[in-house]
Coordinates of C-alpha atoms in Angstrom, one line a residue:
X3 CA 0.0 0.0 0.0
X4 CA 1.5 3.6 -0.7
X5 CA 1.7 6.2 1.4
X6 CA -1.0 8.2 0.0
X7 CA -3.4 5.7 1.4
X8 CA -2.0 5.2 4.4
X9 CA -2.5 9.3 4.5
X10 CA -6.1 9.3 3.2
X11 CA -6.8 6.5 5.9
X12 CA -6.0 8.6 8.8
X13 CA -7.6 11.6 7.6
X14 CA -10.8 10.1 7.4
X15 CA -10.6 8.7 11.2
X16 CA -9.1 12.0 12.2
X17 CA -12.5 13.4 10.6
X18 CA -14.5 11.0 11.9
X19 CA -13.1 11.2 15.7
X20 CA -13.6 15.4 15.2
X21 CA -17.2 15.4 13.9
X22 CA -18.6 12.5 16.2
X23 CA -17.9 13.6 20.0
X24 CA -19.7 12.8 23.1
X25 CA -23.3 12.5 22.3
X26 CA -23.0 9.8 19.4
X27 CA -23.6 6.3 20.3
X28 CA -21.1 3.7 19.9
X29 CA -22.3 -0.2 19.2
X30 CA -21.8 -3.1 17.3
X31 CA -24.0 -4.1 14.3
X32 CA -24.2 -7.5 12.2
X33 CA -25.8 -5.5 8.9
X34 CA -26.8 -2.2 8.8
X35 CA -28.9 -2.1 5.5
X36 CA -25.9 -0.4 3.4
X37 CA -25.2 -1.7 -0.7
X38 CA -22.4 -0.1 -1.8
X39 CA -21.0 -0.2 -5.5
X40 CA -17.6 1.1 -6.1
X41 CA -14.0 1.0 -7.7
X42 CA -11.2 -1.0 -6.7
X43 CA -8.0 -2.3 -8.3
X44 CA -8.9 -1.9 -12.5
X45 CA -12.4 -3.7 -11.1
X46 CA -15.4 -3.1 -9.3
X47 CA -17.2 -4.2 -6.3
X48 CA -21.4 -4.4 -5.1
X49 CA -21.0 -5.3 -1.4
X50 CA -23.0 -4.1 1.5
X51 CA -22.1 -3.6 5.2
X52 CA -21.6 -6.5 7.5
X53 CA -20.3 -7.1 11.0
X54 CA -19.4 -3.6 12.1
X55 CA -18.9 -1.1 14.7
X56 CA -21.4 1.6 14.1
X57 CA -20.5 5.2 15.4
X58 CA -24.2 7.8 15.3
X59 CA -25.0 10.7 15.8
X60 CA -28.2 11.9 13.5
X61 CA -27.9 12.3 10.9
X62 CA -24.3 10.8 10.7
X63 CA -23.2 7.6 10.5
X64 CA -19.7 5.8 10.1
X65 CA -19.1 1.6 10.2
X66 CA -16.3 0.2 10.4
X67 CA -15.9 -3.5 9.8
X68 CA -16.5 -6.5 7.3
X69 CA -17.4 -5.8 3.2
X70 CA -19.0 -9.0 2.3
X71 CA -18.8 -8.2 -1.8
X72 CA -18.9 -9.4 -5.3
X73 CA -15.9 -8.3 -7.0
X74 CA -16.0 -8.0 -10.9
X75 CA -12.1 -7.5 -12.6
X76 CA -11.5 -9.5 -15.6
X77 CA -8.0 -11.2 -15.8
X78 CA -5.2 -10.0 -17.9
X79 CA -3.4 -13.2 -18.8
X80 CA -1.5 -14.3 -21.6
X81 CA -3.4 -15.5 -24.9
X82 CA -4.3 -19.0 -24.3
X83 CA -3.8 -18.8 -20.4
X84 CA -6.7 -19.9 -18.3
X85 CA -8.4 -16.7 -16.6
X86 CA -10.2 -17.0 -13.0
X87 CA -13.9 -16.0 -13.4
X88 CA -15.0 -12.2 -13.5
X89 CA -17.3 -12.1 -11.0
X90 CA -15.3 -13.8 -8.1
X91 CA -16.7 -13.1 -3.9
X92 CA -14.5 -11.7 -1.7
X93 CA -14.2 -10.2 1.9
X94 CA -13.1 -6.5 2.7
X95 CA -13.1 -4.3 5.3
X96 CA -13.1 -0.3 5.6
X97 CA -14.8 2.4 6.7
X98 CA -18.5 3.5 5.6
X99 CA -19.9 6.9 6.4
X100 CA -23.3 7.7 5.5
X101 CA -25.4 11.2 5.6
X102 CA -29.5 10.0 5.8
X103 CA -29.3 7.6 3.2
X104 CA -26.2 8.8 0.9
X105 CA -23.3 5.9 2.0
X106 CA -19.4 6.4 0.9
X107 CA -17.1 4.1 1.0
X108 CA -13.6 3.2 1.8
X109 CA -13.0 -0.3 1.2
X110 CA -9.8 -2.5 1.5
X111 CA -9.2 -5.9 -0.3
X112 CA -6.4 -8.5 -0.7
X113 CA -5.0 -9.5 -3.6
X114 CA -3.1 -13.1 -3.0
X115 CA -0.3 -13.9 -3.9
X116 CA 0.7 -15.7 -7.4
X117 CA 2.9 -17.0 -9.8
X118 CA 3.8 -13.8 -11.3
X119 CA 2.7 -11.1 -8.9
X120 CA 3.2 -10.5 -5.1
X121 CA 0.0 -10.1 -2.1
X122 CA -1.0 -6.6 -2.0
X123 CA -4.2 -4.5 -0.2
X124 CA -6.2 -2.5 -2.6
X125 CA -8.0 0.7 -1.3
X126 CA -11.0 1.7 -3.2
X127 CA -13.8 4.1 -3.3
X128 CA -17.8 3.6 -3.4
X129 CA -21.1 5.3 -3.4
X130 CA -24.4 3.5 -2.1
X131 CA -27.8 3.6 -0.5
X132 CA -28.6 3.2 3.2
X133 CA -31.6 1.5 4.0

């Protein structure tokens, strides 16, 4: 992961820490009613919010936890090479703020390792719909 992300991570909970002070509530949720679509790694991603911590205050809301998604990236491989399927399930995690029923999205996936290329995270972005 670069630096850059690293960066953008700890703005976002610096943010989130400012706007969300002593009269939020703090608790853990197993869904929250968030589907998410978004942009990751030359791919995309349709996930929605799982086990999380949820930090409120009305109208605000931030999770952070488990992305259960679909990811769609089609493989680059070499002409004749078998390719892995395009739409392939994965399991993220990142932070989702929503404002009434606008979500956004900072997700983190990992890429395994291969034959040809190292295990890396992936941060990506998203826009959704809170239920």
């Amino acid at each position: 992961m670069k630096i850059s992300n690293y960066v953008a991570a700890t703005g976002c909970l610096a943010l989130t820490l400012f706007f969300f002070s002593a009269k939020s509530q703090t608790k853990a949720v197993l869904f929250d009613g968030t589907i998410v679509a978004g942009y990751v790694d030359h791919g995309a991603f349709i996930n929605c919010t799982g086990p999380s911590i949820k930090f409120s205050k009305k109208p605000y809301t931030v999770l952070l936890g488990l992305l259960p998604s679909l990811r769609i990236k089609e493989d680059k491989v070499a002409a004749g090479a078998p390719k892995n399927a395009a739409l392939t399930p994965n399991l993220g995690f990142g932070l989702t703020t929503a404002f009434r029923h606008v979500a956004l999205q900072v997700p983190l996936y990992y890429n395994p390792k291969t034959a040809v290329k190292n295990g890396e995270w992936n941060v990506g972005v998203g826009l959704g719909y809170k239920f």
